[in-house]
Coordinates of C-alpha atoms and ligand atoms in Angstrom, one line a residue:
Chain A
M10 CA 28.2 -24.5 5.0
D11 CA 28.6 -20.6 4.7
A12 CA 25.6 -18.5 5.4
L13 CA 26.8 -16.1 2.8
R14 CA 29.2 -16.5 -0.1
V15 CA 29.9 -13.5 -2.3
E16 CA 32.2 -14.1 -5.4
G17 CA 34.1 -11.5 -7.5
L18 CA 31.0 -8.9 -6.9
T19 CA 31.4 -5.6 -8.8
R20 CA 29.0 -3.0 -9.1
R21 CA 29.6 0.3 -11.1
F22 CA 27.7 3.3 -11.5
G23 CA 28.5 4.8 -14.7
G24 CA 32.3 5.5 -14.4
V25 CA 32.4 4.9 -10.8
V26 CA 33.1 1.3 -9.3
A27 CA 31.7 1.3 -6.0
V28 CA 32.2 -2.4 -5.1
H29 CA 35.1 -3.9 -6.9
R30 CA 35.7 -7.8 -7.2
V31 CA 34.7 -8.6 -3.7
S32 CA 34.6 -11.9 -2.3
L33 CA 33.3 -12.8 1.1
D34 CA 32.6 -15.9 3.1
V35 CA 30.6 -15.5 6.1
A36 CA 30.0 -18.6 8.2
E37 CA 26.5 -19.5 9.7
G38 CA 26.4 -17.7 13.0
E39 CA 29.3 -15.5 12.5
R40 CA 29.3 -11.9 13.3
R41 CA 31.1 -9.9 10.9
A42 CA 31.8 -6.1 11.0
I43 CA 32.3 -4.2 7.7
I44 CA 34.3 -1.1 8.2
G45 CA 35.9 1.5 5.9
P46 CA 36.1 5.0 5.2
N47 CA 32.9 7.0 3.6
G48 CA 32.3 6.2 0.2
A49 CA 34.2 2.9 0.5
G50 CA 31.0 0.9 -1.2
K51 CA 29.6 -0.7 2.0
T52 CA 26.1 0.2 1.5
T53 CA 26.2 -0.6 -2.0
L54 CA 27.6 -4.2 -0.9
F55 CA 24.6 -4.3 1.3
N56 CA 22.2 -3.5 -1.4
L57 CA 23.7 -6.0 -3.6
V58 CA 23.3 -8.7 -1.0
A59 CA 19.8 -7.7 -0.3
G60 CA 18.7 -7.4 -3.7
K61 CA 18.0 -3.6 -4.1
L62 CA 20.8 -3.5 -6.8
S63 CA 22.0 -5.9 -9.1
P64 CA 25.6 -6.7 -9.5
S65 CA 27.5 -5.9 -12.8
E66 CA 29.5 -8.9 -12.1
G67 CA 29.7 -11.7 -9.7
T68 CA 27.5 -14.0 -7.8
I69 CA 25.7 -14.1 -4.3
R70 CA 25.1 -17.3 -2.7
Y71 CA 22.9 -17.7 0.5
R72 CA 23.3 -21.2 2.1
D73 CA 23.2 -23.2 -1.0
T74 CA 21.1 -21.1 -3.4
D75 CA 22.4 -18.7 -5.8
I76 CA 20.4 -15.8 -5.2
T77 CA 22.1 -13.3 -7.6
G78 CA 18.8 -13.0 -9.6
F79 CA 16.5 -12.9 -6.9
A80 CA 14.2 -9.9 -6.1
P81 CA 14.4 -8.2 -2.7
H82 CA 11.1 -9.8 -1.4
Q83 CA 12.4 -13.2 -2.5
R84 CA 15.4 -12.6 -0.5
A85 CA 13.5 -11.4 2.6
R86 CA 11.4 -14.6 2.5
L87 CA 14.6 -16.7 2.5
G88 CA 15.4 -15.1 5.9
I89 CA 17.5 -12.2 4.8
G90 CA 16.7 -9.1 7.1
R91 CA 18.2 -5.8 6.6
T92 CA 18.2 -2.3 8.1
F93 CA 18.8 1.0 6.2
Q94 CA 21.3 3.6 6.7
R95 CA 18.8 6.4 6.1
T96 CA 15.8 5.6 8.4
N97 CA 13.2 4.0 6.1
L98 CA 9.8 3.5 7.9
F99 CA 6.0 3.8 7.1
P100 CA 5.4 7.3 8.1
S101 CA 1.5 7.4 8.1
L102 CA 1.3 4.2 10.4
S103 CA 1.9 4.1 14.2
V104 CA 4.7 2.4 15.8
C105 CA 2.8 -0.9 16.5
E106 CA 1.3 -0.9 13.0
N107 CA 4.9 -0.7 11.5
I108 CA 6.0 -3.5 13.7
R109 CA 2.8 -5.5 13.0
L110 CA 3.3 -4.9 9.3
A111 CA 6.9 -6.6 9.6
V112 CA 6.0 -9.5 11.7
L113 CA 2.9 -10.4 9.3
A114 CA 5.4 -10.3 6.3
Q115 CA 6.8 -13.8 7.4
T116 CA 3.4 -15.4 7.8
D117 CA 0.8 -16.3 5.4
R118 CA -1.6 -14.0 7.2
A119 CA -0.3 -11.0 5.3
R120 CA -2.6 -11.8 2.5
R121 CA -5.6 -12.1 4.5
I122 CA -8.3 -9.6 3.2
L123 CA -11.3 -9.8 5.2
V124 CA -9.8 -10.3 8.8
P125 CA -9.2 -7.4 11.0
V126 CA -5.3 -6.8 11.2
E127 CA -4.8 -7.2 15.1
R128 CA -7.0 -10.5 15.1
F129 CA -3.9 -12.8 15.3
A130 CA -2.7 -13.6 18.9
D131 CA 0.7 -15.0 18.2
V132 CA 1.4 -11.9 15.9
E133 CA 0.2 -9.6 18.6
D134 CA 2.5 -11.4 21.1
R135 CA 5.6 -10.7 18.8
V136 CA 4.6 -7.1 18.3
D137 CA 4.6 -6.6 22.2
E138 CA 7.7 -8.5 22.7
L139 CA 9.4 -6.2 20.0
L140 CA 8.0 -3.1 21.5
D141 CA 9.2 -4.2 25.0
D142 CA 12.7 -5.1 23.7
F143 CA 13.3 -1.7 22.0
A144 CA 11.6 0.3 24.7
L145 CA 8.8 1.5 22.5
A146 CA 5.9 0.2 24.2
H147 CA 4.8 3.7 25.5
R148 CA 5.0 4.8 22.0
A149 CA 3.1 2.0 20.5
T150 CA 0.3 4.2 19.2
T151 CA 2.2 7.2 18.2
E152 CA 2.8 8.2 14.7
V153 CA 6.3 7.4 13.2
H154 CA 7.0 10.9 12.3
E155 CA 6.6 12.0 16.0
L156 CA 9.2 9.9 17.2
S157 CA 12.7 11.2 18.2
Y158 CA 15.5 10.5 15.9
G159 CA 17.0 7.7 18.2
E160 CA 13.5 6.2 18.6
Q161 CA 13.2 6.0 14.7
R162 CA 16.7 4.1 14.4
Q163 CA 15.4 1.8 17.3
L164 CA 12.2 1.1 15.1
E165 CA 14.3 0.6 11.9
I166 CA 16.1 -2.1 13.8
A167 CA 13.1 -3.7 15.3
L168 CA 11.5 -3.9 11.9
A169 CA 14.5 -5.8 10.6
L170 CA 14.2 -8.2 13.7
A171 CA 10.5 -8.8 13.4
G172 CA 10.6 -11.7 11.0
R173 CA 13.5 -13.5 13.1
P174 CA 16.0 -13.3 9.9
S175 CA 18.8 -16.0 9.8
L176 CA 20.9 -13.4 8.1
L177 CA 20.7 -9.8 9.3
L178 CA 22.4 -6.9 7.7
L179 CA 22.6 -3.8 9.8
D180 CA 23.8 -0.5 8.2
E181 CA 25.2 1.9 10.9
P182 CA 22.7 0.7 13.3
T183 CA 24.1 3.3 16.2
A184 CA 24.8 6.3 13.8
G185 CA 23.4 9.5 15.2
M186 CA 22.4 7.8 18.6
S187 CA 23.1 9.0 22.0
P188 CA 25.5 7.2 24.1
A189 CA 22.7 5.7 26.0
E190 CA 20.8 4.5 23.0
T191 CA 24.1 3.4 21.3
S192 CA 24.6 0.9 24.4
S193 CA 21.1 -0.2 24.7
I194 CA 21.2 -1.2 20.8
T195 CA 24.5 -2.9 21.1
E196 CA 23.1 -5.0 24.1
I197 CA 20.2 -6.0 21.9
I198 CA 22.2 -6.9 18.9
A199 CA 24.9 -8.8 21.2
G200 CA 22.0 -10.5 22.7
L201 CA 20.6 -12.1 19.4
P202 CA 20.5 -15.8 19.1
R203 CA 23.8 -17.2 18.1
E204 CA 22.5 -18.8 15.0
V205 CA 21.9 -15.5 13.7
T206 CA 24.4 -14.4 11.0
L207 CA 25.2 -10.9 11.4
L208 CA 26.7 -8.4 9.0
V209 CA 27.1 -4.9 10.5
I210 CA 28.5 -1.9 8.9
E211 CA 29.6 0.6 11.9
H212 CA 31.8 3.4 12.4
D213 CA 31.9 3.2 16.1
M214 CA 34.9 0.8 17.0
E215 CA 33.7 0.1 20.5
V216 CA 30.6 -1.2 19.0
V217 CA 32.8 -3.1 16.3
F218 CA 34.8 -4.6 19.0
T219 CA 31.9 -5.7 21.2
L220 CA 30.0 -7.4 18.4
A221 CA 32.4 -8.6 15.6
D222 CA 34.0 -12.1 15.5
R223 CA 35.7 -11.0 12.3
I224 CA 36.2 -7.8 10.6
S225 CA 36.5 -6.9 6.6
V226 CA 37.8 -3.6 5.6
L227 CA 36.5 -2.1 2.6
H228 CA 38.4 0.7 0.7
H229 CA 37.6 2.1 -2.7
G230 CA 35.2 -0.8 -3.2
E231 CA 37.8 -3.6 -2.5
V232 CA 38.5 -5.6 0.5
I233 CA 42.0 -4.7 1.8
A234 CA 41.9 -6.7 4.9
E235 CA 40.1 -9.2 7.0
G236 CA 40.7 -11.0 10.3
T237 CA 39.8 -11.0 13.6
P238 CA 39.3 -7.4 15.4
V239 CA 42.9 -7.9 16.9
E240 CA 44.5 -8.7 13.6
V241 CA 42.9 -6.2 11.8
R242 CA 43.5 -3.3 14.5
D243 CA 47.1 -4.2 14.0
D244 CA 47.2 -4.5 10.4
P245 CA 49.5 -1.4 9.2
N246 CA 47.5 -1.2 5.9
V247 CA 44.4 -0.6 7.9
V248 CA 45.8 1.8 10.4
E249 CA 46.7 3.8 7.5
V250 CA 43.5 4.1 5.3
Y251 CA 41.1 3.8 8.2
F252 CA 42.5 4.9 11.4
G253 CA 44.2 7.9 9.4
G254 CA 47.4 6.6 11.2
A255 CA 46.1 7.9 14.6
G256 CA 46.1 4.2 16.1
Chain B
M28 CA -5.5 3.2 12.0
T29 CA -7.5 0.2 13.1
T30 CA -7.2 1.4 16.6
S31 CA -8.5 4.6 15.9
V32 CA -11.4 2.9 13.7
A33 CA -12.1 0.7 16.6
R34 CA -12.4 3.8 18.8
A35 CA -14.4 5.6 16.4
A36 CA -16.7 2.7 15.9
R37 CA -17.3 2.5 19.8
R38 CA -17.9 6.3 19.9
N39 CA -20.3 6.1 16.8
R40 CA -22.2 2.8 18.0
W41 CA -25.5 4.2 16.4
A42 CA -24.0 5.5 13.3
V43 CA -24.5 2.5 11.4
P44 CA -28.2 1.8 12.6
A45 CA -28.8 5.4 11.8
L46 CA -27.4 5.4 8.4
V47 CA -29.4 2.4 7.7
L48 CA -32.7 3.7 9.0
A49 CA -32.1 6.8 7.1
L50 CA -31.5 5.2 4.0
V51 CA -34.6 2.7 4.3
A52 CA -36.9 6.0 5.1
V53 CA -36.0 7.8 2.0
P54 CA -38.7 6.6 -0.1
F55 CA -41.2 7.2 2.6
V56 CA -40.4 10.9 3.2
L57 CA -38.8 12.1 -0.1
G58 CA -40.3 12.2 -3.8
T59 CA -39.4 10.2 -6.8
F60 CA -36.8 12.7 -8.0
E61 CA -34.9 12.5 -4.4
V62 CA -35.2 8.6 -4.6
S63 CA -33.5 8.7 -8.0
L64 CA -31.0 11.2 -6.7
A65 CA -30.2 9.2 -3.8
T66 CA -29.9 5.8 -6.0
T67 CA -27.2 7.4 -8.2
A68 CA -25.5 9.2 -5.3
L69 CA -25.2 5.7 -3.5
I70 CA -23.9 4.2 -6.5
F71 CA -21.2 6.6 -6.9
A72 CA -20.4 6.8 -3.3
V73 CA -19.2 3.1 -3.5
L74 CA -17.2 4.0 -6.8
A75 CA -15.6 6.4 -5.0
M76 CA -14.7 4.2 -2.2
S77 CA -13.3 1.6 -4.6
L78 CA -11.3 4.4 -6.2
D79 CA -9.8 5.2 -2.8
L80 CA -8.6 1.8 -2.3
L81 CA -6.1 2.7 -5.0
V82 CA -5.7 6.3 -4.6
G83 CA -5.9 6.9 -0.7
Y84 CA -4.5 3.6 0.4
T85 CA -2.0 2.1 -2.2
G86 CA -1.1 5.6 -3.5
L87 CA -2.0 4.7 -7.1
V88 CA -3.7 7.8 -8.5
S89 CA -6.1 6.6 -11.4
L90 CA -7.4 8.8 -13.7
G91 CA -9.3 5.9 -15.5
H92 CA -11.7 4.5 -13.2
A93 CA -14.5 5.0 -15.5
A94 CA -13.0 2.2 -17.6
F95 CA -14.2 -0.4 -15.1
F96 CA -17.5 1.5 -14.3
G97 CA -18.5 1.8 -17.8
F98 CA -17.0 -1.8 -18.9
G99 CA -19.2 -3.5 -16.1
G100 CA -22.1 -1.5 -17.4
Y101 CA -21.6 -2.9 -21.0
V102 CA -21.3 -6.3 -19.7
A103 CA -24.4 -6.1 -17.7
A104 CA -26.4 -4.5 -20.6
Y105 CA -25.3 -7.2 -23.1
T106 CA -25.8 -10.1 -20.9
A107 CA -29.2 -8.8 -19.8
I108 CA -30.2 -8.0 -23.3
H109 CA -29.0 -11.3 -24.9
L110 CA -29.0 -13.8 -22.2
T111 CA -31.0 -12.8 -19.0
G112 CA -31.4 -9.9 -16.4
N113 CA -31.0 -12.5 -13.5
L114 CA -28.7 -10.7 -11.2
L115 CA -27.4 -14.0 -10.1
V116 CA -26.0 -14.5 -13.4
V117 CA -25.2 -10.9 -14.5
L118 CA -23.3 -10.1 -11.5
P119 CA -20.8 -12.8 -11.7
V120 CA -20.4 -12.2 -15.2
V121 CA -19.7 -8.6 -14.5
A122 CA -17.3 -9.3 -11.7
A123 CA -15.4 -11.8 -13.9
G124 CA -15.3 -9.7 -16.8
T125 CA -14.0 -6.8 -15.0
A126 CA -11.4 -8.7 -13.1
L127 CA -10.0 -9.9 -16.4
L128 CA -10.1 -6.5 -17.7
A129 CA -8.3 -5.3 -14.6
V130 CA -5.5 -8.1 -14.7
V131 CA -4.9 -7.1 -18.6
L132 CA -4.7 -3.2 -17.9
G133 CA -2.9 -3.7 -14.4
F134 CA -0.4 -5.9 -16.0
L135 CA 0.7 -2.8 -18.0
A136 CA -0.3 0.1 -15.9
L137 CA 1.4 -1.1 -12.7
R138 CA 4.7 -1.3 -14.5
T139 CA 4.5 2.6 -13.7
T140 CA 3.8 4.9 -10.8
G141 CA 2.9 8.6 -10.2
V142 CA 2.1 10.7 -13.0
Y143 CA 2.9 7.8 -15.8
F144 CA 0.3 5.8 -14.0
L145 CA -2.2 8.4 -14.1
M146 CA -1.6 9.0 -17.7
L147 CA -1.7 5.5 -18.7
T148 CA -5.1 4.7 -16.9
L149 CA -6.4 7.8 -18.5
A150 CA -5.2 6.4 -21.8
F151 CA -6.9 3.0 -21.2
G152 CA -10.2 4.6 -20.3
Q153 CA -10.0 6.5 -23.4
M154 CA -9.2 3.7 -25.6
L155 CA -12.3 1.8 -24.1
F156 CA -14.5 4.8 -24.8
G157 CA -13.2 5.0 -28.5
L158 CA -13.9 1.1 -28.7
A159 CA -17.6 1.6 -27.3
V160 CA -18.2 4.3 -29.8
K161 CA -16.7 2.6 -33.0
W162 CA -17.6 -1.1 -32.4
T163 CA -21.6 -0.5 -33.3
P164 CA -22.5 -4.0 -33.8
V165 CA -21.7 -5.1 -30.3
T166 CA -21.9 -2.0 -28.2
G167 CA -24.5 0.1 -30.3
G168 CA -22.1 2.7 -31.2
S169 CA -22.7 6.3 -29.8
D170 CA -26.3 5.4 -28.9
G171 CA -25.0 2.8 -26.6
L172 CA -27.1 -0.2 -25.5
A173 CA -30.9 0.9 -25.0
G174 CA -33.6 -1.5 -23.9
V175 CA -32.0 -3.0 -20.8
P176 CA -34.6 -5.1 -19.2
A177 CA -35.4 -4.7 -15.5
P178 CA -33.1 -6.7 -13.4
F179 CA -34.4 -9.6 -11.3
V180 CA -33.2 -12.2 -8.7
G181 CA -34.5 -15.8 -9.6
I182 CA -33.8 -19.1 -8.3
G183 CA -35.8 -21.9 -10.2
P184 CA -39.4 -21.1 -10.2
M185 CA -38.9 -18.0 -7.7
S186 CA -38.1 -14.7 -8.7
Y187 CA -38.4 -11.0 -7.8
A188 CA -38.2 -8.3 -10.4
F189 CA -36.9 -4.8 -9.4
T190 CA -39.3 -2.9 -11.4
G191 CA -39.9 0.6 -10.4
R192 CA -37.8 3.4 -8.8
V193 CA -38.4 2.2 -5.1
R194 CA -37.7 -1.5 -5.3
F195 CA -34.6 -0.6 -7.3
Y196 CA -33.4 2.0 -4.9
Y197 CA -33.7 -0.7 -2.2
L198 CA -31.6 -3.1 -4.4
V199 CA -28.9 -0.4 -4.5
V200 CA -29.1 0.3 -0.7
V201 CA -28.5 -3.5 0.0
A202 CA -25.6 -3.6 -2.7
V203 CA -23.9 -0.5 -1.1
L204 CA -24.2 -1.7 2.3
A205 CA -22.7 -4.8 1.3
L206 CA -19.9 -3.6 -0.8
G207 CA -19.1 -0.7 1.7
W208 CA -18.7 -3.3 4.4
F209 CA -16.4 -5.4 2.4
L210 CA -14.1 -2.6 1.5
I211 CA -14.2 -1.4 5.1
R212 CA -13.1 -4.8 6.2
V213 CA -10.5 -4.9 3.2
V214 CA -8.8 -1.7 4.4
G215 CA -8.6 -3.0 8.0
S216 CA -7.1 -6.2 7.2
P217 CA -3.3 -7.3 6.9
F218 CA -3.9 -6.7 3.1
G219 CA -5.2 -3.3 3.7
H220 CA -2.4 -2.2 5.9
A221 CA 0.1 -3.7 3.2
L222 CA -1.4 -1.6 0.9
V223 CA -0.6 1.5 3.2
G224 CA 2.9 0.2 3.5
I225 CA 3.1 0.5 -0.4
K226 CA 2.0 4.1 -0.5
D227 CA 4.2 4.9 2.3
N228 CA 7.4 3.0 1.3
E229 CA 7.1 0.3 -1.2
E230 CA 11.0 -0.5 -1.4
R231 CA 10.8 -1.0 2.7
L232 CA 7.8 -3.2 2.3
A233 CA 9.4 -5.5 -0.1
S234 CA 12.6 -5.8 2.0
L235 CA 10.6 -6.9 4.5
G236 CA 9.2 -9.8 2.3
Y237 CA 6.1 -8.6 0.4
D238 CA 5.7 -9.2 -3.2
T239 CA 4.4 -5.5 -3.4
W240 CA 3.5 -6.2 -7.2
R241 CA 0.8 -8.8 -6.4
Y242 CA -0.5 -6.6 -3.9
K243 CA -0.9 -3.6 -6.2
M244 CA -2.5 -6.0 -8.5
A245 CA -4.9 -7.3 -6.2
A246 CA -5.9 -4.0 -5.1
Y247 CA -6.4 -2.9 -8.8
V248 CA -8.4 -5.9 -9.4
L249 CA -10.7 -5.6 -6.3
A250 CA -11.2 -1.9 -7.1
G251 CA -12.1 -2.5 -10.6
V252 CA -14.5 -5.5 -9.7
V253 CA -16.4 -3.1 -7.4
A254 CA -16.6 -0.4 -9.9
G255 CA -17.6 -2.9 -12.5
V256 CA -20.7 -4.2 -10.2
V257 CA -21.7 -0.4 -9.5
G258 CA -21.5 0.3 -13.1
A259 CA -23.8 -2.6 -13.6
L260 CA -26.2 -1.3 -11.2
F261 CA -25.8 2.1 -12.9
V262 CA -26.9 0.8 -16.3
F263 CA -29.8 -0.9 -14.9
F264 CA -30.9 2.2 -13.2
N265 CA -30.9 3.8 -16.5
R266 CA -31.9 0.8 -18.5
H267 CA -29.3 2.1 -20.9
A268 CA -25.6 1.6 -21.3
A269 CA -23.9 4.8 -22.6
P270 CA -20.4 5.4 -23.6
E271 CA -20.3 8.6 -21.6
N272 CA -20.0 6.2 -18.5
L273 CA -16.4 5.4 -20.0
F274 CA -15.6 8.9 -20.6
W275 CA -12.6 10.4 -18.8
V276 CA -15.0 13.1 -17.3
V277 CA -16.4 10.4 -15.1
S278 CA -12.8 9.2 -14.0
G279 CA -12.2 12.8 -13.0
E280 CA -15.5 13.3 -11.2
V281 CA -14.9 10.2 -9.1
L282 CA -11.4 11.3 -8.2
L283 CA -12.7 14.5 -7.4
M284 CA -15.1 13.0 -5.0
V285 CA -12.3 11.2 -3.3
I286 CA -10.4 14.0 -2.8
I287 CA -13.1 16.6 -1.7
G288 CA -14.3 14.0 0.7
G289 CA -10.8 12.6 2.2
A290 CA -8.6 10.4 0.4
G291 CA -7.3 7.6 2.8
T292 CA -10.6 6.8 4.8
M293 CA -13.6 5.1 3.5
Y294 CA -16.4 7.2 4.6
G295 CA -14.8 10.3 3.2
P296 CA -15.2 9.5 -0.5
A297 CA -18.6 8.3 0.1
L298 CA -19.7 11.7 1.8
G299 CA -17.5 13.4 -1.0
A300 CA -19.6 11.4 -3.9
V301 CA -23.1 12.3 -2.2
L302 CA -22.5 15.8 -1.8
V303 CA -21.1 16.2 -5.3
R304 CA -24.2 14.5 -6.7
L305 CA -26.4 16.9 -4.6
F306 CA -24.2 19.7 -5.8
E307 CA -24.6 19.0 -9.5
S308 CA -28.3 18.2 -9.3
Y309 CA -29.2 21.3 -7.6
V310 CA -26.8 23.8 -8.8
S311 CA -27.1 22.8 -12.3
S312 CA -30.9 23.9 -12.0
Y313 CA -30.0 27.3 -11.3
T314 CA -26.8 27.9 -13.5
D315 CA -25.0 25.8 -16.1
R316 CA -21.9 27.1 -15.0
W317 CA -22.1 24.4 -12.4
Q318 CA -18.9 22.4 -13.7
T319 CA -16.9 25.7 -13.2
L320 CA -18.0 26.0 -9.7
L321 CA -17.3 22.5 -8.9
G322 CA -14.1 23.0 -10.3
L323 CA -13.6 26.3 -8.0
L324 CA -14.9 23.9 -5.0
F325 CA -12.0 21.5 -6.0
V326 CA -9.2 24.1 -6.0
A327 CA -10.6 25.4 -2.7
F328 CA -10.4 22.2 -1.1
V329 CA -6.8 21.2 -2.5
L330 CA -5.4 24.7 -1.3
F331 CA -7.3 25.0 2.0
A332 CA -8.3 21.5 3.2
P333 CA -6.2 18.9 1.5
G334 CA -7.4 16.2 3.9
G335 CA -10.9 16.7 2.3
I336 CA -14.0 16.9 4.6
V337 CA -12.9 14.3 6.6
G338 CA -9.5 16.1 7.2
V339 CA -11.5 19.1 8.4
I340 CA -13.6 17.2 10.9
R341 CA -10.8 15.4 12.4
R342 CA -8.8 18.7 12.8
R343 CA -11.9 20.3 14.3
R344 CA -12.3 17.2 16.7
N345 CA -8.7 17.3 17.8
R346 CA -8.7 21.1 18.5
G347 CA -11.7 20.6 20.6
R348 CA -9.8 17.9 22.5
A349 CA -6.6 19.8 23.0
P350 CA -6.2 21.3 26.4
G351 CA -6.8 25.2 26.8
Ligands
LIG4 N1 22.7 4.9 -6.6 C1 24.1 5.4 -6.8 N2 24.4 5.9 -8.1 C2 25.6 6.5 -8.4 N3 26.5 6.3 -7.4 C3 26.3 5.9 -6.2 C4 25.2 5.2 -5.9 N4 25.2 4.6 -4.8 C5 26.6 4.8 -4.2 N5 27.0 5.6 -5.2 C6 28.7 5.7 -5.1 O1 29.2 4.6 -4.7 C7 30.2 4.9 -3.8 C8 30.0 4.0 -2.7 O2 28.9 4.3 -2.0 P1 28.4 3.8 -0.6 O3 27.1 4.6 -0.2 O4 28.2 2.3 -1.0 O5 29.6 4.0 0.4 P2 29.6 3.7 2.1 O6 30.8 2.9 2.4 O7 28.3 3.1 2.5 O8 29.7 5.3 2.4 P3 29.1 5.8 4.0 O9 30.3 5.4 5.0 O10 29.3 7.2 3.8 O11 27.8 5.3 4.2 C9 30.4 6.2 -3.5 O12 31.3 6.9 -4.4 C10 29.0 6.7 -3.9 O13 28.9 8.1 -4.4
LIG5 MG1 26.7 3.7 3.7

């Protein structure tokens, strides 16, 4: 069974066709990188899969469910987690409150109205675990706007992982990070359980080659190549549009 | 947020007992005028706290909170006049009635945000005001509903009536402490944090799996019900339900209390409400330009202390703690 099956997906913005008849099959547990030049439609594709945008045409199936008409929160409840290309956090809450909000989302405790928010031991354990994994423990009570850019990016990913999604969409997880931060984030992503299906948009080819089982190349909204990292690297078409003939 | 609340609670271990003691002492040390003033100030304190659940926590700036305050009052008056003044009957009826109103209004208003939400809530409030003035057989028209009996609490043959200013004052103190406690628990709960998440970044909260529309609706209904209940108390205090309680000026005044006190905290708006009521009561006896003065005070806060009184206190405390 495929974790994600996208068929004939098209999204227009006025006259611009950002995503054009894209079809993708991503197997359960597969790690797929989406690469392509700026403006290729990568983020738009994620927004369609996560439900932020609705497609002009086409369908999206998650496991055996047609989720094309589902709202973003319904997709999240089904196990689709995502990060945003532009950091997208809760600026008036502290780091640990941000993470707690994300952990609570996937439990029925989120709606409790008279219990103190930090009352659930299993939730607190998960919060601590994520703080440790992302080396944010010493920043737990810091407000988010005081974090460095790299720390904000780490938190961005921690929020997406909090609910243990089974399909994870990462939009340029290492963009703007220092080399040290990049390798630690890459290690965390590589260390995710193998059952987690991963879609990652990434410009850093080293990260792509470390993580990806397969690569899809997007150009002008269309998939122009798909295959293993080696196949894609040696595809003359891809070399032309993406590596600019430099490869 | 909760951690800082917990820290503040430890630091101010005596704050709650001292507050309760002070409230209990009011009728012993002050005159009837001050007891009446304290009664309305406490009612408006909870009204402001309930509005802040929307404004300061959820990020929904409503200019129509008087709709619930006034509507709750009319429901209470109507029930007390035609059925019974027993609070064990009246208050549940008021709560159910305002909840229903909030669901209907929220269903329409919560489709919008920002200035559109503000305009829509304002319009709903004014529609109810118009209805109250026009629908004379039920609402008493522009005279409102007079002759509201004194409320009482009765179970079987036992009953206790809140006749007289002092008894009524203590009823309000109990109600205010209970509702204040309730609202403070709400904002410290997972639900309360989700509301802050909506204010900060609704899109991200939804992508984590929160059905944000339901949370906003729940907040709107909660705020409406609390406003309706204190609206009922206000009508019992005056023994009269007046259309003015629905008027947009009341909504504006409560919003002012929230912003002067400090939106996004619970004690700030309560403080703001008490100060605005005191200001109105004392300054209006010296000059009839008090509304202008209140307006100027508001402008001064928005310009120089956007965090309200609470913001000023916090900044002072932080400066005191900073090294050097
Ligand atoms: N909300 C929108 N409204 C109008 N046009 C949009 C919108 N979002 C994306 N586009 C357009 O769609 C095209 C694809 O954009 P998209 O953000 O998906 O590219 P991308 O592959 O993620 O690029 P990058 O590598 O720069 O992040 C671009 O031409 C962009 O201008
Ligand atoms: Mg992008």
